[in-house]
Coordinates of C-alpha atoms in Angstrom, one line a residue:
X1 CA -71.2 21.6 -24.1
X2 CA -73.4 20.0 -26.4
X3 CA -76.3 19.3 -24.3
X4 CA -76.0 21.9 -22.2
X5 CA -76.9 24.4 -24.6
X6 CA -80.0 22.0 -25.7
X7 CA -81.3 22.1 -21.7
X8 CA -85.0 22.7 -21.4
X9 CA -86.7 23.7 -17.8
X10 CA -89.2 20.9 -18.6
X11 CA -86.7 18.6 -18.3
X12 CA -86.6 19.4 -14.6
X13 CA -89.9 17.6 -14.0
X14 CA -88.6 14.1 -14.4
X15 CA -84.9 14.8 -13.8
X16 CA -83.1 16.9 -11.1
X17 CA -83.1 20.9 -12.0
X18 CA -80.4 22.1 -14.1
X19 CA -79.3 18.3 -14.9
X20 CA -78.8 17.4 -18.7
X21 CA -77.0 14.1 -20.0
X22 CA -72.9 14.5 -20.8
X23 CA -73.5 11.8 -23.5
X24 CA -76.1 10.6 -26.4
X25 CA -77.1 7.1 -24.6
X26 CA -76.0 6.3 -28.8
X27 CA -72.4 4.5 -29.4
X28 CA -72.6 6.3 -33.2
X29 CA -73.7 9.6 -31.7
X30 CA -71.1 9.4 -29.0
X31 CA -68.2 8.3 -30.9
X32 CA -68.8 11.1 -33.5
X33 CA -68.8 13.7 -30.7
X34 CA -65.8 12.7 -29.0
X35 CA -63.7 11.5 -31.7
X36 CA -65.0 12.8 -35.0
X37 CA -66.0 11.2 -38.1
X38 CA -62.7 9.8 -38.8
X39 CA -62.6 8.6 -35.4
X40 CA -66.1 6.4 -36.1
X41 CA -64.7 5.6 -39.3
X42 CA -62.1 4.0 -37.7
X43 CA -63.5 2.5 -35.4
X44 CA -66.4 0.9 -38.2
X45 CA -63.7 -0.6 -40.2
X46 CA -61.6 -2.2 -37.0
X47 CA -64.7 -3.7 -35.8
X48 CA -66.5 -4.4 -39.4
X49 CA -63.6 -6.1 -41.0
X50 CA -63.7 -8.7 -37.7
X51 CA -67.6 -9.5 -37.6
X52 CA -67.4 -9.6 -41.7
X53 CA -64.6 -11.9 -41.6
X54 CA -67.0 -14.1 -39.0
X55 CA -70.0 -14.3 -41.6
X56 CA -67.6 -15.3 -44.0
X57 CA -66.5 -18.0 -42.3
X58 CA -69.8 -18.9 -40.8
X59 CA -71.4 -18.9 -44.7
X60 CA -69.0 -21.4 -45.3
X61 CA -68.3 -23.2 -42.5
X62 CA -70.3 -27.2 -42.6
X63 CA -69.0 -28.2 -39.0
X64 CA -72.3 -27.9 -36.8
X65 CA -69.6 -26.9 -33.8
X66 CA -68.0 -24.3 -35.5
X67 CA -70.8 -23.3 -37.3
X68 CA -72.8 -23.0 -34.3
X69 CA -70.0 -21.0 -32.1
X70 CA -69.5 -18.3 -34.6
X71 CA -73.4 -17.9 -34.6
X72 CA -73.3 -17.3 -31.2
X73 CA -70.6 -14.7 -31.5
X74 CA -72.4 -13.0 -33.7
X75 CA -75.4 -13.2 -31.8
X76 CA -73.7 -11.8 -28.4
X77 CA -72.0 -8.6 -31.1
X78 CA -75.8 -8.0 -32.4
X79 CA -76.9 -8.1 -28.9
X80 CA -73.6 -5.6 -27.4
X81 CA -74.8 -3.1 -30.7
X82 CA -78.5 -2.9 -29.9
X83 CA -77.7 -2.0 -26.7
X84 CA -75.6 0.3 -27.6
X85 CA -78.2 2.3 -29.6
X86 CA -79.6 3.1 -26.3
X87 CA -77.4 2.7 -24.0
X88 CA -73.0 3.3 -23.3
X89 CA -70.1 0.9 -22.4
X90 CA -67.8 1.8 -19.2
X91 CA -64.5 0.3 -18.8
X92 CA -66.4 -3.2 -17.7
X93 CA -68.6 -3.8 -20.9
X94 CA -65.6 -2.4 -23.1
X95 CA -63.5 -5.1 -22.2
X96 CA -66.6 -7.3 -23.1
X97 CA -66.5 -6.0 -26.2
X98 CA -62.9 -6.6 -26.7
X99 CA -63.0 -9.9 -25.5
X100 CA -66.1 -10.8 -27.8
X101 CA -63.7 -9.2 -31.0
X102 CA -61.2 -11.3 -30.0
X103 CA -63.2 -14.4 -30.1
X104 CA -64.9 -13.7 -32.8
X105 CA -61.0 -13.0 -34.8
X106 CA -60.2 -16.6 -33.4
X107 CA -63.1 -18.5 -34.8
X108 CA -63.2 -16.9 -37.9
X109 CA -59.4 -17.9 -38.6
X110 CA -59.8 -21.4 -37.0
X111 CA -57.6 -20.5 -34.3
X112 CA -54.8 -20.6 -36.5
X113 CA -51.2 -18.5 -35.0
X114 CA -48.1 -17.9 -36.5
X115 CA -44.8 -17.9 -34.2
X116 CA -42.1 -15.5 -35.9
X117 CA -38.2 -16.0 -34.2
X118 CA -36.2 -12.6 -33.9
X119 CA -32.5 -14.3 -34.7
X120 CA -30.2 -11.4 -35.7
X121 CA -30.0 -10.5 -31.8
X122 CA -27.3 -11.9 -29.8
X123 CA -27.8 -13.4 -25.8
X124 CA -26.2 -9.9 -24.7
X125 CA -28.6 -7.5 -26.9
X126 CA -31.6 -9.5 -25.9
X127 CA -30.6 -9.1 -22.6
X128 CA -30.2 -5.2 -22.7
X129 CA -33.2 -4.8 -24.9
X130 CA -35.3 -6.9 -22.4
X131 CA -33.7 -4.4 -19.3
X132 CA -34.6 -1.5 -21.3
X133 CA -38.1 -3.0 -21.9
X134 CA -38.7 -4.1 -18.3
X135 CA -37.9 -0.6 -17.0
X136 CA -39.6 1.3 -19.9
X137 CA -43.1 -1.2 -18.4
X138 CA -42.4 -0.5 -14.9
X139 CA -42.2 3.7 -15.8
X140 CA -45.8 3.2 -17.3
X141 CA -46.9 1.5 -14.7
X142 CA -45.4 4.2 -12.0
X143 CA -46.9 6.6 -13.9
X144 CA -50.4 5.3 -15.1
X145 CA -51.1 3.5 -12.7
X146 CA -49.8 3.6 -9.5
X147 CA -49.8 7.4 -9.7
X148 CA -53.4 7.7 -10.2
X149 CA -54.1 5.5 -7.3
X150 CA -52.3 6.5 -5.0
X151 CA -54.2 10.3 -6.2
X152 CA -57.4 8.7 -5.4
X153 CA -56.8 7.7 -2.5
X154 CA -56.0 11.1 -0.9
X155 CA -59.1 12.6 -3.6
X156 CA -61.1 10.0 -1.6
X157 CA -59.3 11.9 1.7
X158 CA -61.0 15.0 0.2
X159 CA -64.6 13.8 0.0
X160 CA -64.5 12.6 3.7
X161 CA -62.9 15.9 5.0
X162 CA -65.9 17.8 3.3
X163 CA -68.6 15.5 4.3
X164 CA -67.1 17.3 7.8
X165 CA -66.1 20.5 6.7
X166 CA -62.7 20.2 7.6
X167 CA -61.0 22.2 5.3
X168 CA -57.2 22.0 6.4
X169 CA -58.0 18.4 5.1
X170 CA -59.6 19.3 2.3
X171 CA -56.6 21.1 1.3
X172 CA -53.8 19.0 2.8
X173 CA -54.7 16.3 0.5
X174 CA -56.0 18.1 -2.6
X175 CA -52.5 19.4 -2.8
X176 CA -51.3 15.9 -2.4
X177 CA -53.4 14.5 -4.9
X178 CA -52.1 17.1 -7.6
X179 CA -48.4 16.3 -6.2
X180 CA -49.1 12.5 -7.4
X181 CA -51.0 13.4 -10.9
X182 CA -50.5 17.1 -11.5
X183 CA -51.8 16.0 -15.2
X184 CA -55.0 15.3 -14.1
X185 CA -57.5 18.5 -15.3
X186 CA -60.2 16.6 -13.5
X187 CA -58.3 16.8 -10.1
X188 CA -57.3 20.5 -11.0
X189 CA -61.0 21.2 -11.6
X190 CA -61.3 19.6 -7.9
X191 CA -59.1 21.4 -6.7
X192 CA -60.7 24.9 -8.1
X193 CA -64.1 23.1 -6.2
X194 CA -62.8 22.8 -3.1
X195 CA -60.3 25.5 -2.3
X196 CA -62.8 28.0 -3.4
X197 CA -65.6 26.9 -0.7
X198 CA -63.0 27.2 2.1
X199 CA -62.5 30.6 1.5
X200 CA -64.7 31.3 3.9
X201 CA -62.6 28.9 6.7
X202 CA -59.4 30.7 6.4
X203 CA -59.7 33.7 8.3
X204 CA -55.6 35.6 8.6
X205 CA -55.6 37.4 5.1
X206 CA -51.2 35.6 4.4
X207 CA -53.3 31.9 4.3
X208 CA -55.9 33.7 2.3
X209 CA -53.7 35.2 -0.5
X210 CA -51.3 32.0 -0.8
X211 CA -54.5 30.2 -1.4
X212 CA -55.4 32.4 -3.7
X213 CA -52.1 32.0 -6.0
X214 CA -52.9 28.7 -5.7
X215 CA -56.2 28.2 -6.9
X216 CA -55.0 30.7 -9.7
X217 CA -52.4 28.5 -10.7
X218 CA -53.8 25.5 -11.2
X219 CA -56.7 27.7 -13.0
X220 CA -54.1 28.6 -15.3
X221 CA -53.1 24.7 -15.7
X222 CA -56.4 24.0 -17.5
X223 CA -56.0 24.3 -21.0
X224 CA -58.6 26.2 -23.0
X225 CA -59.5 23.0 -25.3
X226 CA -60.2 21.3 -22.1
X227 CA -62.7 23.5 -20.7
X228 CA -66.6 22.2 -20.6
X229 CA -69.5 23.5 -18.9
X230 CA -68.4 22.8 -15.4
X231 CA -64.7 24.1 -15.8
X232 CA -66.2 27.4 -16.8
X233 CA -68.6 27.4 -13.7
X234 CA -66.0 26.2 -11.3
X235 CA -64.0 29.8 -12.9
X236 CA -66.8 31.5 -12.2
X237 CA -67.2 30.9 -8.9
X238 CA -63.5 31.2 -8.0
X239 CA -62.9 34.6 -9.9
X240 CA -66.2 35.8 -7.9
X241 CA -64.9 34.6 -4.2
X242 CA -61.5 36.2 -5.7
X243 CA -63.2 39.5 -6.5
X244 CA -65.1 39.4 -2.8
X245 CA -61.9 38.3 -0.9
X246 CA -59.1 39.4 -2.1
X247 CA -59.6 42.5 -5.0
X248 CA -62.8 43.2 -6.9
X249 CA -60.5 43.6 -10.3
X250 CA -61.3 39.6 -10.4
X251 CA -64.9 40.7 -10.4
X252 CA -63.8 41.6 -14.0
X253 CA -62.9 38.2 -15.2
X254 CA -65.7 36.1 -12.8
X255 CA -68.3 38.4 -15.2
X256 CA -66.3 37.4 -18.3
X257 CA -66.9 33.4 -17.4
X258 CA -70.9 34.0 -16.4
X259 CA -71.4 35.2 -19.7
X260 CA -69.5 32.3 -21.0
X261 CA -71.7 29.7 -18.4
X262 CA -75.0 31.7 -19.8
X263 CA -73.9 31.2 -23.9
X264 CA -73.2 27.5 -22.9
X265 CA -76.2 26.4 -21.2
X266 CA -78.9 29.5 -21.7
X267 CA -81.7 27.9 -19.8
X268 CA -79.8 26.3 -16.9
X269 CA -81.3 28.8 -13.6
X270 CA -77.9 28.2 -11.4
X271 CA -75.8 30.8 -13.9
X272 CA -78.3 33.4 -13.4
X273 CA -78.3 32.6 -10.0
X274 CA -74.7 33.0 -9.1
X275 CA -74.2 35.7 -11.4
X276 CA -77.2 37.7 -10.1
X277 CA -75.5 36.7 -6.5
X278 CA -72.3 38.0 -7.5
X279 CA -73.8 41.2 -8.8
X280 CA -75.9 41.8 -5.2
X281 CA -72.5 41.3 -3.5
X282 CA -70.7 44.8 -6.0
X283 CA -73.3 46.6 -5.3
X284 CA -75.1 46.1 -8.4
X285 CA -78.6 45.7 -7.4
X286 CA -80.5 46.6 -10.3
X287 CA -78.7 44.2 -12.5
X288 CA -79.3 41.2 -9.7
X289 CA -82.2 41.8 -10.0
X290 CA -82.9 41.4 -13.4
X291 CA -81.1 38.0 -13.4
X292 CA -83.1 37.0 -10.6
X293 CA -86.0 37.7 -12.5
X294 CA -84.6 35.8 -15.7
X295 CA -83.6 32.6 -13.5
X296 CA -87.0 32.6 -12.0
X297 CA -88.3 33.0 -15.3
X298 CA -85.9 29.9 -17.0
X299 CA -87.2 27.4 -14.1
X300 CA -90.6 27.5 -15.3
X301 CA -92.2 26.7 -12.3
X302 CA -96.0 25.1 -12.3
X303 CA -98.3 25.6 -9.5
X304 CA -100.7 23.5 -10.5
X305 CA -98.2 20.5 -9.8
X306 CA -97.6 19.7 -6.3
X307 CA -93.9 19.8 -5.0
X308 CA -93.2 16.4 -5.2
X309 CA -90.1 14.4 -6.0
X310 CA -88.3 16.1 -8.7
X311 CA -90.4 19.0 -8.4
X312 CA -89.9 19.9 -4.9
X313 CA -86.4 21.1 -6.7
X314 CA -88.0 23.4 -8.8
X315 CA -90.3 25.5 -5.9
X316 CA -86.8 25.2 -3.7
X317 CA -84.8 26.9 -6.4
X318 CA -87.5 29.4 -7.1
X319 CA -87.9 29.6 -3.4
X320 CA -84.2 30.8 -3.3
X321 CA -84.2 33.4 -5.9
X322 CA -87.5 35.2 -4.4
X323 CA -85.0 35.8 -1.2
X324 CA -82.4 36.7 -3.2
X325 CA -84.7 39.3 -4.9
X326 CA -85.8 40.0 -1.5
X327 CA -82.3 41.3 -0.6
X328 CA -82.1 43.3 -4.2
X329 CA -84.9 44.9 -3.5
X330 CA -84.3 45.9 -0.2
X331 CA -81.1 47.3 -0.9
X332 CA -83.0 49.3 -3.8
X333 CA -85.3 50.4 -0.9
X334 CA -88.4 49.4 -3.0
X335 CA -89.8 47.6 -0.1
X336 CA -93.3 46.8 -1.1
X337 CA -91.7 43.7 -3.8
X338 CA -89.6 43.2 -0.9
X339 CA -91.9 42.1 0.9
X340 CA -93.8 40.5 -1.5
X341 CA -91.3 38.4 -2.7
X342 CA -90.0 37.2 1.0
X343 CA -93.4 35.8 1.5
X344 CA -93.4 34.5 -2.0
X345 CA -90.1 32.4 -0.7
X346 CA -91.6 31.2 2.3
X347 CA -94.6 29.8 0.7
X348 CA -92.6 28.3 -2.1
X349 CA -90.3 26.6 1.1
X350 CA -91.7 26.8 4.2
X351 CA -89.5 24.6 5.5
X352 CA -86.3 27.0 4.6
X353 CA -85.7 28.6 8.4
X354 CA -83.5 31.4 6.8
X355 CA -86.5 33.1 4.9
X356 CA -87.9 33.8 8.2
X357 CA -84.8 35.2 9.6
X358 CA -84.7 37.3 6.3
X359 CA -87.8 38.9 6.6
X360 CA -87.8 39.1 10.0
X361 CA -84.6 41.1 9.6
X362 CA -86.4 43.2 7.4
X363 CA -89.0 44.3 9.1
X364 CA -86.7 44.4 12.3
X365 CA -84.6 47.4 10.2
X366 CA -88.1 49.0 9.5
X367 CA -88.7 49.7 13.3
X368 CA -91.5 47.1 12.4
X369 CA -91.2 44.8 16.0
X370 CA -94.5 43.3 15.9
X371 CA -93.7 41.5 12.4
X372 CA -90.1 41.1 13.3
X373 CA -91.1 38.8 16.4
X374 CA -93.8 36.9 14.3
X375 CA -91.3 35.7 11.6
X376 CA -88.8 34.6 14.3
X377 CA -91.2 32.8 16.1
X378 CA -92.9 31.3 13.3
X379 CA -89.0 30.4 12.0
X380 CA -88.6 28.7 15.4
X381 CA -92.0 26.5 15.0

C-alpha cells in the first residue's frame, strides 16, 4: 500500500504498466515497514551484540588462525549488509545469514558449550514428557508443513486448469487447497481470483448462486488488517461480477472497493479501467466515460516514442480504453467521438481484431454497410 500510492505513469516506460515494487530493495527500510521500529530495534541488537562480540574477540585475538577466520566472518556480514542496502534476502540467503551469525557466535566464544543435566525427572516422566514432545513436533509438522504442501500441490492443479480454461478444475482444487490450509489469506485471495473469472463458465443460475456464497464467504475470511492493494482489487472485481450476475445491490459494495483501489494507488490506469467498465455495464455511461477519460489521462502516453518493449504496454492499454470510450459514447449516441475514438484504438493497436469488429458493429447499427464491410475485412487481413 505503500508504494502503490507513490506509482508514477513514467514508471511504465522502463517497467510493465501499473507495476510498482511491494518492497524497498533496503533491509532497514523493509524491516521498518513490516515490523516497525521496535521490530528493527530488535533485530539491530540480536544481530549487533553478535558481530560486536566478534570485533572484540578479533581486537584481541594473537592466533593468526583465529584471528584470520573471524576476519573473514566479518568480511562475509559486511558483504550480506551492503547488499542488503540494495537488495532483499528470500528464505535461501536468510538461512545464509543465520548460518553466518552462528559462526560468527562460535568463533567469538572459542567454540566453547556448556552441557546442563535435567536430574529431578524420573525414567517414567522423561518418557511421558518425550511422548508429549514427539506428538506436539509431529502436530507442527502436520500442520506447517505438510499442510501447506500438500495445498500447493492442488494450487499448482489450479494454474494448469487455467492455462486451459478448465474451470470445474479450477474450482475442484481451489476448494481443495482451502480444505488443506483454510488459514491461508493468500489462497483465499486465490480463490476470490479464480472463482470470479469462471463466472462466465457456469451457465444454470443453482451452480451460479452456490458459487457466489462461496466466493462471499471466503471474502468474508479475509481480515480487514490483512487487506493490501490486491485484496481490495480482487473485491472489486468479485462484488462487480456479483452485481452483473446475480443482483446489482453488490454494485453497491464493488463501487465502495473502487474508490478504495483509486485512494490506494491514484495513478495506477487498471482501477479506472474496471471501474469505468463496471459503470458502462449499470448503465452509467456518462460516468464511464469520465473514468475512461481519467485512466487515459493517468497512462501518460507519448507518441513521440515508438511502441516498443515496455511501451507497447502503454499504447495497448490506451488502445483499450479509446474502445471502451467507444462503447460509452455510443450508448450516449454522441457518435461523432465515437467514431473518433474507435479509430483512435485501432491505430494505437492495430493488431487488436476486436476494434474492427467494434466499429464495424457500429457502423453496421448505423445502416452504414459500406463501412461495416471495410472494418470486417480489414479485421480479417
Amino acid at each position: 500500500d505503500v508504494y502503490s500510492k507513490k506509482y508514477q505513469p513514467e514508471w511504465a516506460y522502463y517497467e510493465g504498466i501499473n507495476a510498482f515494487p511491494d518492497r524497498a530493495h533496503n533491509f532497514i527500510l523493509d524491516i521498518n515497514l513490516q515490523f516497525g521500529f521496535v521490530g528493527f530495534l530488535l533485530f539491530g541488537i540480536f544481530t549487533g551484540y553478535i558481530i560486536f562480540n566478534l570485533v572484540r574477540y578479533a581486537w584481541k585475538e594473537k592466533q593468526p588462525k583465529e584471528y584470520w577466520m573471524s576476519i573473514c566472518f566479518l568480511v562475509a556480514l559486511a558483504s550480506y549488509g551492503i547488499n542488503n542496502f540494495f537488495s532483499f534476502s528470500l528464505v535461501g540467503m536468510n538461512v545464509v545469514l543465520y548460518v553466518l551469525l552462528g559462526g560468527a557466535w562460535l568463533v567469538a566464544n572459542q567454540f566453547r558449550h556448556t552441557e546442563t543435566r535435567i536430574k529431578f525427572f524420573q525414567p517414567l516422566s522423561l518418557a511421558v514428557l518425550t511422548i508429549v514432545f514427539s506428538l506436539f513436533l509431529v502436530m507442527l509438522l502436520y500442520n506447517y508443513n505438510l499442510k501447506p504442501l500438500v495445498a500447493d500441490y492442488y494450487f499448482f492443479e489450479v494454474k494448469k486448469a487455467e492455462a486451459q480454461g478448465d474451470c470445474r478444475r479450477i474450482l475442484d482444487n481451489v476448494e481443495k487447497v482451502l480444505e488443506w490450509y483454510p488459514v491461508s489469506h493468500f489462497y483465499a485471495r486465490a480463490y476470490l481470483n479464480s472463482g470470479t473469472n469462471c463466472f462466465l463458465a457456469i451457465s444454470d443460475e443453482p451452480s451460479r448462486q452456490q458459487l457466489a456464497r462461496n466466493l462471499l464467504e471466503q471474502a468474508d475470511r479475509i481480515p480487514k488488517s490483512d487487506w493490501q492493494y490486491l485484496t481490495v482489487l480482487d473485491l472489486a472485481h468479485l462484488y462487480s461480477m456479483l452485481g452483473y450476475y446475480i443482483d446489482k445491490k453488490y454494485y453497491l459494495e464493488a463501487e465502495i472497493y473502487y474508490k478504495q483501489l483509486i485512494f490506494l494507488g491514484p495513478m495506477i490506469s487498471t482501477s479506472y479501467q474496471d471501474y469505468g467498465r463496471m459503470k458502462l455495464e449499470g448503465g452509467k455511461n456518462i460516468e464511464a466515460i469520465n473514468l475512461f477519460k481519467k485512466g487515459i489521462e493517468n497512462a501518460r502516453l507519448n507518441e513521440n516514442i515508438p511502441p516498443v518493449q515496455h511501451v507497447a504496454a502503454i499504447y495497448r492499454q490506451v488502445a483499450y480504453f479509446n474502445n471502451l470510450l467507444g462503447h460509452a459514447y455510443s450508448k450516449e449516441k454522441d457518435y461523432d467521438n465515437a467514431v473518433m475514438v474507435y479509430k483512435k484504438a485501432i491505430d494505437l493497436d492495430p493488431l487488436e481484431g476486436s476494434y474492427y469488429k467494434d466499429i464495424a458493429d457500429y457502423y453496421y447499427e448505423r445502416k452504414n454497410i459500406t463501412q461495416a464491410i471495410y472494418y470486417n475485412k480489414l479485421g480479417d487481413a
